[in-house]
Coordinates of N, CA and C in Angstrom, one line a residue:
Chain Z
X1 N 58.1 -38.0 40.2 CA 58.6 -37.5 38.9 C 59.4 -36.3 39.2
X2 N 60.4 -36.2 38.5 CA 61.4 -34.8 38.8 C 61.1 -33.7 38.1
X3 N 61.0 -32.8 39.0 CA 60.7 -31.4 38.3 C 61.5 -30.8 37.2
X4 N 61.2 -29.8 37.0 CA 62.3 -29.1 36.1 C 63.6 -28.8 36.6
X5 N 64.6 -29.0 36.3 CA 66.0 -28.5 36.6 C 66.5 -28.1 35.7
X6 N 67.3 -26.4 37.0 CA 67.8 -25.5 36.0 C 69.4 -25.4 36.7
X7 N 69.9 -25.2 35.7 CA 71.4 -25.3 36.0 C 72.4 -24.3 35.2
X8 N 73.5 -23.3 36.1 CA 73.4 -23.6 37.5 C 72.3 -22.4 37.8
X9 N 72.4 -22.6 39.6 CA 71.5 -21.3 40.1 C 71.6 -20.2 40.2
X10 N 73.1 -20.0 40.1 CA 73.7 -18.7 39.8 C 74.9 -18.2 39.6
X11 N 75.1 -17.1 38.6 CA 76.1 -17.1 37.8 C 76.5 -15.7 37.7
X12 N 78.1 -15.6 37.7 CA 78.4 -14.0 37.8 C 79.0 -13.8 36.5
X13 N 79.1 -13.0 35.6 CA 79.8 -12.9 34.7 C 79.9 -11.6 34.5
X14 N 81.5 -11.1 33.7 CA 81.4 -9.8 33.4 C 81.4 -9.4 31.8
X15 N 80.7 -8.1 31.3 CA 80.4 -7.4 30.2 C 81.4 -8.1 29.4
X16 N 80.7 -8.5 28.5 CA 81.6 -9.0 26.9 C 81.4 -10.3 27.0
X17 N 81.7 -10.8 28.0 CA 81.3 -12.3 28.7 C 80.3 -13.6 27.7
X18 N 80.1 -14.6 27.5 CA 79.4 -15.3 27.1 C 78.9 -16.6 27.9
X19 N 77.7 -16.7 28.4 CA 77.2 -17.6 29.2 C 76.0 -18.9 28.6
X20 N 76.3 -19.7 29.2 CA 75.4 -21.5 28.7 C 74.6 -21.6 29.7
X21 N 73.4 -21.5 30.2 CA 72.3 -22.4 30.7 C 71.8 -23.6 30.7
X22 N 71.7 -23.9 31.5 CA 71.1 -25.8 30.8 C 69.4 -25.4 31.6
X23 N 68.6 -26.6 30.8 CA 67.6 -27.1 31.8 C 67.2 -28.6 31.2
X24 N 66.5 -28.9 32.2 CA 65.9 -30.4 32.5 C 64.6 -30.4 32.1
X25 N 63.9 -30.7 31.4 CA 62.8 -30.7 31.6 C 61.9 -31.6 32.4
X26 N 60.9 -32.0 32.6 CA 60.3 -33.2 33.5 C 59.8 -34.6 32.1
X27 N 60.5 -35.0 32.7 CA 60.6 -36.6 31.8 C 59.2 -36.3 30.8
X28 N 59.2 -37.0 29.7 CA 58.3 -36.8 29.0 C 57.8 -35.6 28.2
X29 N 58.2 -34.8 28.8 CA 57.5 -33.5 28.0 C 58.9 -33.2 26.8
X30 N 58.1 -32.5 26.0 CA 59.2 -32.1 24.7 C 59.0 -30.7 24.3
X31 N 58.4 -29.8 24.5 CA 58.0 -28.8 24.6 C 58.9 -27.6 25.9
X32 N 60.0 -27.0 25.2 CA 60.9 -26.3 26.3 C 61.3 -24.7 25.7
X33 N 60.7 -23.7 26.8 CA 60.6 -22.2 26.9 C 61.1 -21.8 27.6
X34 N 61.5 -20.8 27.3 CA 62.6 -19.9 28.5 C 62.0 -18.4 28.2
X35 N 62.4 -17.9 29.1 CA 61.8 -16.7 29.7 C 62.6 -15.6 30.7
X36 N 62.7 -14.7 30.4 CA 63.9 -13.9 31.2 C 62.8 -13.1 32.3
X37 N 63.6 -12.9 33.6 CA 62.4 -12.0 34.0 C 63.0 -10.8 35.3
X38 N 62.4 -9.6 34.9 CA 63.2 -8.6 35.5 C 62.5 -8.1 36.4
X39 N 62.8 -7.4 37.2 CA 62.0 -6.5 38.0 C 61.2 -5.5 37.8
X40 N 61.9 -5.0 36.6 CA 60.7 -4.2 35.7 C 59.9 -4.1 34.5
X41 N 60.5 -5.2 33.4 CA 59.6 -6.0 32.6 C 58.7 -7.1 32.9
X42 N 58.9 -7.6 34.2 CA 58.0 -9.3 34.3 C 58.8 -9.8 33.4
X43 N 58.0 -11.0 32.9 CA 58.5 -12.2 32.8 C 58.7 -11.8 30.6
X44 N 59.4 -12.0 30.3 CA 59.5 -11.8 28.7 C 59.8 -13.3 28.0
X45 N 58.9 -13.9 26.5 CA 59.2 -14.7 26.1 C 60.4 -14.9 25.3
X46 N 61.2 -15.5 25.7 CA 62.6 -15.5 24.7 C 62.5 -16.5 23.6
X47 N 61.8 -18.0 23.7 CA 62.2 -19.0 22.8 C 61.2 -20.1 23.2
X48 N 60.7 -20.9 21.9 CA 60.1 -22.2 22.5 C 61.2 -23.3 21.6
X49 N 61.6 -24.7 22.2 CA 61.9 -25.7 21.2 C 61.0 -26.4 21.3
X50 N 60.3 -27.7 20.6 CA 59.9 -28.9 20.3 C 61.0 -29.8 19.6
X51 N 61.0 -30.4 19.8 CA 61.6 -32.0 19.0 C 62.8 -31.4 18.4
X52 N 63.5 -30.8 19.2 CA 64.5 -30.1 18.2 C 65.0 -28.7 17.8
X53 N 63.3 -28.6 17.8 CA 63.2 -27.6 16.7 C 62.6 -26.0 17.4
X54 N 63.1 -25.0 16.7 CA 62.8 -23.5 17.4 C 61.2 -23.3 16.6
X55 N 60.2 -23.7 17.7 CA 58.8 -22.8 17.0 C 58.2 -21.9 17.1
X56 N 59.0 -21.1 17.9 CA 58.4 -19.7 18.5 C 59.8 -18.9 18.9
X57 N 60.0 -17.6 18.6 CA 60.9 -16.7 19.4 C 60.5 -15.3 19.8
X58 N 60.7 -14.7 20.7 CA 60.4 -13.6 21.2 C 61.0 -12.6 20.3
X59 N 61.0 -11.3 21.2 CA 61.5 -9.9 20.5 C 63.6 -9.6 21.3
X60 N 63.9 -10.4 21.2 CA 65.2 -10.6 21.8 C 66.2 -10.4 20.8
X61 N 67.5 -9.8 20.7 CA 68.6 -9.9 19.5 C 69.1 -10.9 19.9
X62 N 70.0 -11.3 18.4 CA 70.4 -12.1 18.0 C 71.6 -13.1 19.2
X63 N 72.2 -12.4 20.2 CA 73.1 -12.7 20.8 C 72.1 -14.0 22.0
X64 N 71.0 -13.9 22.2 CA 70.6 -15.0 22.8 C 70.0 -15.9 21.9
X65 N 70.5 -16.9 22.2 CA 70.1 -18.3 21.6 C 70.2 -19.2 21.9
X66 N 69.2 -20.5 21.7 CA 69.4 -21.8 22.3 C 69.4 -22.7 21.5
X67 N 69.4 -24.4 22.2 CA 68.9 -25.3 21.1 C 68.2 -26.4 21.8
X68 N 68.1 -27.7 21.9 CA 67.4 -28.8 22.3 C 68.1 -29.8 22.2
X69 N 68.2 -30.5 22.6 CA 68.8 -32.2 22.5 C 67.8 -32.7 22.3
X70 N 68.1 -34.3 21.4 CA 67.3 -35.3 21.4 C 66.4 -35.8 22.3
X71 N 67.1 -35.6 23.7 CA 66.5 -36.0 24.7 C 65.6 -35.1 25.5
X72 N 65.5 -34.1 24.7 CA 64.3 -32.8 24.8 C 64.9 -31.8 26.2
X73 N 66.2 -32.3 26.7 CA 67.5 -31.3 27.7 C 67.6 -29.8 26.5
X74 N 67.4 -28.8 26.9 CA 67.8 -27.2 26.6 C 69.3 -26.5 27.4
X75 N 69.6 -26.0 25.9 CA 70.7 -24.9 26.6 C 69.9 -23.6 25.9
X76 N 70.6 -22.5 26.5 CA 70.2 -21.1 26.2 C 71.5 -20.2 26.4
X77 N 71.8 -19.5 25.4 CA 73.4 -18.8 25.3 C 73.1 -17.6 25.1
X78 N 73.7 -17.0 25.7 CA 74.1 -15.8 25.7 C 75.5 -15.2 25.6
X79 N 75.8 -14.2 24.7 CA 77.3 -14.0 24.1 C 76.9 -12.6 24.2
X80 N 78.6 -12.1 24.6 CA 78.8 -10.6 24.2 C 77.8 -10.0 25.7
X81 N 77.8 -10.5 26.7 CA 77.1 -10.2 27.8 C 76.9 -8.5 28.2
X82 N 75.7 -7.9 28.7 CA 75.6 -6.8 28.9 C 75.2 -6.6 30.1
X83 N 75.4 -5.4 30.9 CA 74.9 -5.3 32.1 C 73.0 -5.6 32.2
X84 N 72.4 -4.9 31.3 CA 71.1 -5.2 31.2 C 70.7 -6.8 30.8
X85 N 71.4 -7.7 30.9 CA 71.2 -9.0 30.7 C 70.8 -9.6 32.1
X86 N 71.6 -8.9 33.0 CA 71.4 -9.2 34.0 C 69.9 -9.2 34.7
X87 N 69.5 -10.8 35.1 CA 68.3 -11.1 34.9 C 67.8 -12.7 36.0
X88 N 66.6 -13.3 36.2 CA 66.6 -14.4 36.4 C 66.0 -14.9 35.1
X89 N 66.7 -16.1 34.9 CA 65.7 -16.9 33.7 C 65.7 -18.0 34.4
X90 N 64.1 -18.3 33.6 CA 63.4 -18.9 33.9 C 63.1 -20.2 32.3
X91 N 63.5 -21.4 33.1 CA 62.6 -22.1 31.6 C 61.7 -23.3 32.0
X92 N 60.4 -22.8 31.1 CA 59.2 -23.8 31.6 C 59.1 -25.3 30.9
X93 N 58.8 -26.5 31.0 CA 58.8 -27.3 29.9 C 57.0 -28.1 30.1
X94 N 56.2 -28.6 29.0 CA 55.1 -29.5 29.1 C 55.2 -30.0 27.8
X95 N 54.3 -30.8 27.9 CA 54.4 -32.4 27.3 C 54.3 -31.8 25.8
X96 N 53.6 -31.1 24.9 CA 53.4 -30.6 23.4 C 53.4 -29.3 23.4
X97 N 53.1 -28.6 24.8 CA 53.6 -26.8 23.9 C 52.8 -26.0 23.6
X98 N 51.3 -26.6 23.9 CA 50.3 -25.7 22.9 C 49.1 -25.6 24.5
X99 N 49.1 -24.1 24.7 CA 48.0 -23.9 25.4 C 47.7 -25.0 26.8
X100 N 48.8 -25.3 27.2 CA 49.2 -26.5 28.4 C 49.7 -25.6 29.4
X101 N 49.3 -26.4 30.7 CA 50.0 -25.7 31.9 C 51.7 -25.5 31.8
X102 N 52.0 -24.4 31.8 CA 53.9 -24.4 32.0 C 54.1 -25.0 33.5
X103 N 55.3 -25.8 33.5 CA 56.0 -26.6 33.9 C 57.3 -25.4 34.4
X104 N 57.9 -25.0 35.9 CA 59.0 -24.1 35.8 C 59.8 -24.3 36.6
X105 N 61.2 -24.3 36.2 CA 62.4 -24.6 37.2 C 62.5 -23.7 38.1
X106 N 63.3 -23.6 38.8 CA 63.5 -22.5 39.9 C 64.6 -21.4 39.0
X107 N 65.2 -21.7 38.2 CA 65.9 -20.1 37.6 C 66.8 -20.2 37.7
X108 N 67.8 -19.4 36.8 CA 69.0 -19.4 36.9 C 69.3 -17.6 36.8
X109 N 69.8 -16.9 38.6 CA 70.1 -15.8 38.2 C 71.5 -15.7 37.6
X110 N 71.3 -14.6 36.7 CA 72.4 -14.3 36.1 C 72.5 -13.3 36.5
X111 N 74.0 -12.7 37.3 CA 74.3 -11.2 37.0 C 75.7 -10.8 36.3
X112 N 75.7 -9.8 36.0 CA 76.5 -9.1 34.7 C 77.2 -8.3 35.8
X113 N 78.6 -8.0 35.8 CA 78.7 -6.6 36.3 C 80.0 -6.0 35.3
Chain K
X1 N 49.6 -6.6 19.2 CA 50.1 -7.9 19.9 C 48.9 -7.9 20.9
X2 N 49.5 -9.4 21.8 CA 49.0 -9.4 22.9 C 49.5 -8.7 24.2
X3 N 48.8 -8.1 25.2 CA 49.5 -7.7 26.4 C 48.3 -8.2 27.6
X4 N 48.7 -8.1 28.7 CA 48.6 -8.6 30.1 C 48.8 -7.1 31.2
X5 N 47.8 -7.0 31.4 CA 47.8 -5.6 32.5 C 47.4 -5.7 33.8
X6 N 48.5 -6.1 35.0 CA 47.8 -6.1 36.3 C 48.0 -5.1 37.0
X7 N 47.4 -4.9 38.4 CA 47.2 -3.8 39.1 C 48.4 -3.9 39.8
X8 N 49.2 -2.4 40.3 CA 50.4 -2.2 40.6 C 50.2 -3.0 42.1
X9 N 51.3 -3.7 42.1 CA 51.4 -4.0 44.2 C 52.8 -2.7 44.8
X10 N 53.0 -3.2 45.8 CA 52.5 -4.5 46.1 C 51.2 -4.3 47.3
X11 N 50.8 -5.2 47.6 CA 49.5 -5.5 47.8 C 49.6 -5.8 49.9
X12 N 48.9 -5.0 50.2 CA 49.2 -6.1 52.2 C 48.0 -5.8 52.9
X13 N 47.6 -7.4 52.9 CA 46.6 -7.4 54.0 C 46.9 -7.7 54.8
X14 N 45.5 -8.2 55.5 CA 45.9 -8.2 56.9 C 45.2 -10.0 57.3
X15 N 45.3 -11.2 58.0 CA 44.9 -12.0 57.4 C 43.6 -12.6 57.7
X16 N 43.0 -13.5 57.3 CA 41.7 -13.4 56.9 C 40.7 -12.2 56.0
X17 N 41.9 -10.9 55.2 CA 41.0 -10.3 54.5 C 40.5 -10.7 53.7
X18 N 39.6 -9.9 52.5 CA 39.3 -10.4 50.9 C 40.4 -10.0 50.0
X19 N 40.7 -10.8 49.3 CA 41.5 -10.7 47.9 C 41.3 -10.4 46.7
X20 N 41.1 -9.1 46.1 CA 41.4 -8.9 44.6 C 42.2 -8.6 44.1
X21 N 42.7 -9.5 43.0 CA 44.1 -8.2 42.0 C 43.3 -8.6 40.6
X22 N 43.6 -7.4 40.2 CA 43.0 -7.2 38.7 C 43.7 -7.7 37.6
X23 N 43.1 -7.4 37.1 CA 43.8 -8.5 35.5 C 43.0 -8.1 34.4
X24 N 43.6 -7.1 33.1 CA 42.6 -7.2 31.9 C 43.8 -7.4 30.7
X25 N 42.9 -8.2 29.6 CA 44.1 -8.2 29.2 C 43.7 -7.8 27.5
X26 N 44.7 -7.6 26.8 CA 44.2 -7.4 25.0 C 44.8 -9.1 24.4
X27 N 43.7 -9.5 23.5 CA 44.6 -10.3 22.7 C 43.5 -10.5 21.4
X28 N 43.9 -11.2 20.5 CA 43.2 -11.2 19.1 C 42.9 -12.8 19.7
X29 N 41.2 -13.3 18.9 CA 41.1 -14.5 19.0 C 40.4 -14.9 20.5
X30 N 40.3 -16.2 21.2 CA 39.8 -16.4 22.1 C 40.8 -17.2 22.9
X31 N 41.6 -16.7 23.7 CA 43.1 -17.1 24.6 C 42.8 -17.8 25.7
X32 N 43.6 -18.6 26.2 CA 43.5 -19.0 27.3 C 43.8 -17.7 28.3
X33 N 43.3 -18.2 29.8 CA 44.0 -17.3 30.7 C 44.3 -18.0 32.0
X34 N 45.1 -17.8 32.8 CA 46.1 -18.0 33.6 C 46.5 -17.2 35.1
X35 N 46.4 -17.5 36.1 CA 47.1 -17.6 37.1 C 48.4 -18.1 37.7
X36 N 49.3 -17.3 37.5 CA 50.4 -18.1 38.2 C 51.1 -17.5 39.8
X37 N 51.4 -18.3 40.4 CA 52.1 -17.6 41.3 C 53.5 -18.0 41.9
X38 N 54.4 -17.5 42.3 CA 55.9 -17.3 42.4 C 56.1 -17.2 44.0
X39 N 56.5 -18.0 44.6 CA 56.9 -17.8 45.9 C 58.4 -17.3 45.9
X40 N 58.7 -17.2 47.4 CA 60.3 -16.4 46.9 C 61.1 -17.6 46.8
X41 N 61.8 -17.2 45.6 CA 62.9 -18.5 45.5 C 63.0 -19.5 44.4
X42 N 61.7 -19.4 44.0 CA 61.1 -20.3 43.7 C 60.5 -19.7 41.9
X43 N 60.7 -20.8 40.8 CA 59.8 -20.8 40.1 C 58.2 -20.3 39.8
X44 N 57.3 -20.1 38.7 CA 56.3 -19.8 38.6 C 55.3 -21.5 38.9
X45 N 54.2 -21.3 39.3 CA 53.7 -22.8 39.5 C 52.0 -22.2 39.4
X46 N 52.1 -23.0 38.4 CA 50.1 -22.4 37.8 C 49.4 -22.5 39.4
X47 N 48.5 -21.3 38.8 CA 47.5 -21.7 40.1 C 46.6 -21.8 39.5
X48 N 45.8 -21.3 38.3 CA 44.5 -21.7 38.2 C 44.3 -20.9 36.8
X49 N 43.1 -22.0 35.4 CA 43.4 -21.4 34.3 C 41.7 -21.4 34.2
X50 N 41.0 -20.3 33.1 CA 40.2 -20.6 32.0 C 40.3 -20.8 30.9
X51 N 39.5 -21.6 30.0 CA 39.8 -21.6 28.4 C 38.6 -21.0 27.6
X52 N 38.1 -20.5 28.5 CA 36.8 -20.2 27.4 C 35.9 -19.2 28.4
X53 N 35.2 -18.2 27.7 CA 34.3 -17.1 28.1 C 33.4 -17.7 29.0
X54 N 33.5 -17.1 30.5 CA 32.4 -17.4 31.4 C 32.9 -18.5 32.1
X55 N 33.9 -19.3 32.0 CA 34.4 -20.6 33.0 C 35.5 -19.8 34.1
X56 N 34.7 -20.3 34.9 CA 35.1 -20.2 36.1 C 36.4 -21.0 36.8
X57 N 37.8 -20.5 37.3 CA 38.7 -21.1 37.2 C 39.1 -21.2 39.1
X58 N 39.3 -22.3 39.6 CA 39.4 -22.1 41.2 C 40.5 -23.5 41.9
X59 N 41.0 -22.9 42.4 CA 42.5 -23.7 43.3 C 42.7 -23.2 44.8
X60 N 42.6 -24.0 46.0 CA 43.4 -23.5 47.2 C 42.6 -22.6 47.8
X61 N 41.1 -21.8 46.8 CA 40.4 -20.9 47.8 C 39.9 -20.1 46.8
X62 N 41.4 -19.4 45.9 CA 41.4 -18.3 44.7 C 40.5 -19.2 43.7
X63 N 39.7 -18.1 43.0 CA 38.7 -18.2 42.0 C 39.1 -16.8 40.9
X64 N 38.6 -16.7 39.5 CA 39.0 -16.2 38.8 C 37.6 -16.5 37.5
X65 N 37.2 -15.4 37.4 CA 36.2 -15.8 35.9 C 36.7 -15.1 34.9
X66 N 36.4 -15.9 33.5 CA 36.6 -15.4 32.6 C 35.7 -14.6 31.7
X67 N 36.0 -13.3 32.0 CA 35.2 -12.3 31.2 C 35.5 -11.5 29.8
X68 N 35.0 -12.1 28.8 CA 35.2 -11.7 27.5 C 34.5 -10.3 27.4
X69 N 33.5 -10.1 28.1 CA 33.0 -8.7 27.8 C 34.2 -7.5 28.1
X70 N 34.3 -8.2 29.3 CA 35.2 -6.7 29.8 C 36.3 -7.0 29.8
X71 N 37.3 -8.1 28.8 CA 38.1 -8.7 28.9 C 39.0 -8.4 30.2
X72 N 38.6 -9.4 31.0 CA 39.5 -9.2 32.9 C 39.6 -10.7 32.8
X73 N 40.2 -11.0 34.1 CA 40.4 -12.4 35.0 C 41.0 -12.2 36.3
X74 N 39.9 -11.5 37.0 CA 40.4 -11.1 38.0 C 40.8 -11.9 39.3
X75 N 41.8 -12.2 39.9 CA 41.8 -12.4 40.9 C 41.2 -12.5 42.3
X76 N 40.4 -13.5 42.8 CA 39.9 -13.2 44.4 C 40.2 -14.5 45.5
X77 N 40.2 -14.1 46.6 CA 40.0 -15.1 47.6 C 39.2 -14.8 48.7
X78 N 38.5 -15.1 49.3 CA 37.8 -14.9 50.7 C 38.5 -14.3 51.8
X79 N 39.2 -15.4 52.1 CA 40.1 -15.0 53.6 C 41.7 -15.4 53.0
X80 N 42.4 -14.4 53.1 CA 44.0 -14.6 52.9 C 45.0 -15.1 54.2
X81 N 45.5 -16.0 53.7 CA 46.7 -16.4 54.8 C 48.2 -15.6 55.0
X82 N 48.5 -16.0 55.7 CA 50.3 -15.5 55.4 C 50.7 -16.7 54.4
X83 N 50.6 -17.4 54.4 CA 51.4 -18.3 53.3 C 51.0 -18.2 52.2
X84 N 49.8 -17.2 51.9 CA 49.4 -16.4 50.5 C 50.5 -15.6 50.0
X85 N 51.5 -15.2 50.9 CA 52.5 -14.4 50.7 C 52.9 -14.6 49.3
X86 N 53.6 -14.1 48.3 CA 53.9 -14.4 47.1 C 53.9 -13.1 46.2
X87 N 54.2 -13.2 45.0 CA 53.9 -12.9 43.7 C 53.1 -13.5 43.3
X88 N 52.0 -12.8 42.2 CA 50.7 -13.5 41.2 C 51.1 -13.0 40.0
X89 N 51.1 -13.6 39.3 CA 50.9 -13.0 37.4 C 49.8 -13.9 36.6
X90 N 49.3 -12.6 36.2 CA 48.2 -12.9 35.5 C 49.0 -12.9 34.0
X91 N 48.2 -14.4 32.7 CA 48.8 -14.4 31.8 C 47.7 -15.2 30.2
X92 N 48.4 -15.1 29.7 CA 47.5 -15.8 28.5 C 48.1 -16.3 27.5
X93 N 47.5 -17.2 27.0 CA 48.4 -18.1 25.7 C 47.4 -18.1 24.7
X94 N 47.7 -17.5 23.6 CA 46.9 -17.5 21.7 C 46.6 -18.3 21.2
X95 N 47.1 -19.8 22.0 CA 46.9 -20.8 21.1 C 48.3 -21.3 20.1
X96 N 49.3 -20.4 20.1 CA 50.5 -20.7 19.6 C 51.5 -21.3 20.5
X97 N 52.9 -21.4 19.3 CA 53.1 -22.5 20.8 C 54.1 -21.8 21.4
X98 N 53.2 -22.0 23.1 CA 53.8 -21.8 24.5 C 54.7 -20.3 24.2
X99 N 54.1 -19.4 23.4 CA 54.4 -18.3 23.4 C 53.5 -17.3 24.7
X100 N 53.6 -17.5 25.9 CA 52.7 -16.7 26.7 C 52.8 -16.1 27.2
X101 N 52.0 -14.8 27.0 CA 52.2 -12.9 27.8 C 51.9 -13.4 29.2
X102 N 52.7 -13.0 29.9 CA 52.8 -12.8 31.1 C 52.4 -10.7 31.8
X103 N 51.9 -10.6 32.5 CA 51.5 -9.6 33.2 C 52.7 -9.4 34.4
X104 N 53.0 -8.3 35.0 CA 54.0 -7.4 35.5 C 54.5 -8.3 37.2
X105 N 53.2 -8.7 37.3 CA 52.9 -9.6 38.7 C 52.7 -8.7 39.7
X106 N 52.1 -8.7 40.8 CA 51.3 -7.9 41.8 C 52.0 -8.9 43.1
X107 N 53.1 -8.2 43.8 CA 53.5 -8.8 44.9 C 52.3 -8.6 45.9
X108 N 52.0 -9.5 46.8 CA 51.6 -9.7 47.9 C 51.8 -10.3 49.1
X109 N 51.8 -9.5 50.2 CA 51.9 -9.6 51.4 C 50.6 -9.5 52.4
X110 N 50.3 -10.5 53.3 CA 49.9 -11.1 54.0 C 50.3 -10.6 56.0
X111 N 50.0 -9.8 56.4 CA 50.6 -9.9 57.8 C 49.7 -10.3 58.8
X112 N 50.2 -11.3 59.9 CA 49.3 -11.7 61.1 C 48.3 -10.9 61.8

């Protein structure tokens, strides 16, 4: 079975900038989280989908946002890019979302300059 | 809220030492708790969870209990390898969904 894939691995962009994330999740699961993670925060919750749908969001402004496909595939956007965006994200996926082992791609660094 | 507090790294033994990293954490309710660890390069990949006061959680060597009293989940292993090398984060989930505090992570290094 295929792991999570995150796409791409890494990405340069500069200030004002707007950037798309994809991930994969591992077949079956519907349950998809992302997560930004710094060297001096750890890992921060940004967003959960299910079936679609947004059931959880972190403490993040409005300029990050994602959505879900039918096929339970995630994007994660980011607009109006800042240097402090600059980050690895990380997005986990499992089968329903609740108190399950997270599932994690290898990341997509993003840097801002 | 909830938070996750580990002990600063990074961390270097030497190999075959003993392994602890600390872990306490705050949350309302009775949370799961969590091990994960991060090699370089590489995504987070569970190492080892409890769901309940006093269960005992163990993978690969590392063990981990869950202590409601003194709310911890501490980290140990016996003898450490170099391929222990890594990041660990200690973490916990409310029971909501897949909203999970993650802790700062405690690099560790391992030398021959």
């Amino acid at each position: 079975k295929a792991g999570v894939t995150q796409t791409p691995r890494y990405l340069i962009k500069t200030r004002g900038q707007q950037v798309t994330l994809s991930c994969s999740p591992i077949s079956g699961h519907r349950s998809v989280s992302w997560y930004q993670q710094t060297p001096g925060q750890g890992l921060q919750f940004l967003f959960e989908y299910f079936s679609e749908t947004q059931r959880n969001k972190g403490n993040f402004p409005g300029r990050f946002s994602g959505r879900q496909f039918s096929n339970s595939r995630s994007e994660m956007n980011v607009s109006t890019l800042e240097l402090g965006d600059s980050a690895l994200y990380l997005c986990a996926s499992t089968p329903q979302g609740k108190d399950e082992k997270l599932f994690f791609g290898s990341g997509t660094q993003l840097s801002v300059l | 809220g909830n938070s996750v507090t580990q002990m600063e790294g990074p961390v270097t033994l030497s190999e075959e030492a003993f392994l602890t990293i600390n872990c306490t954490y705050t949350a309302t309710g009775y949370p799961s708790l969590f091990w994960y660890v991060q090699y370089p390069g590489e995504g987070l990949q569970l190492l080892l969870k409890a769901t309940k006061a006093d269960d005992k959680g163990s993978n690969k060597g590392f063990e981990a209990t869950y202590r409601k009293e003194t709310t911890s989940f501490h980290l140990e292993k016996g003898s450490v390898q170099v391929s222990d090398s890594a990041v660990y984060f200690c973490a916990l989930s409310d029971g909501g969904y897949q909203k999970v505090t993650f802790g700062t992570g405690t690099k560790l290094q391992v030398i021959p």
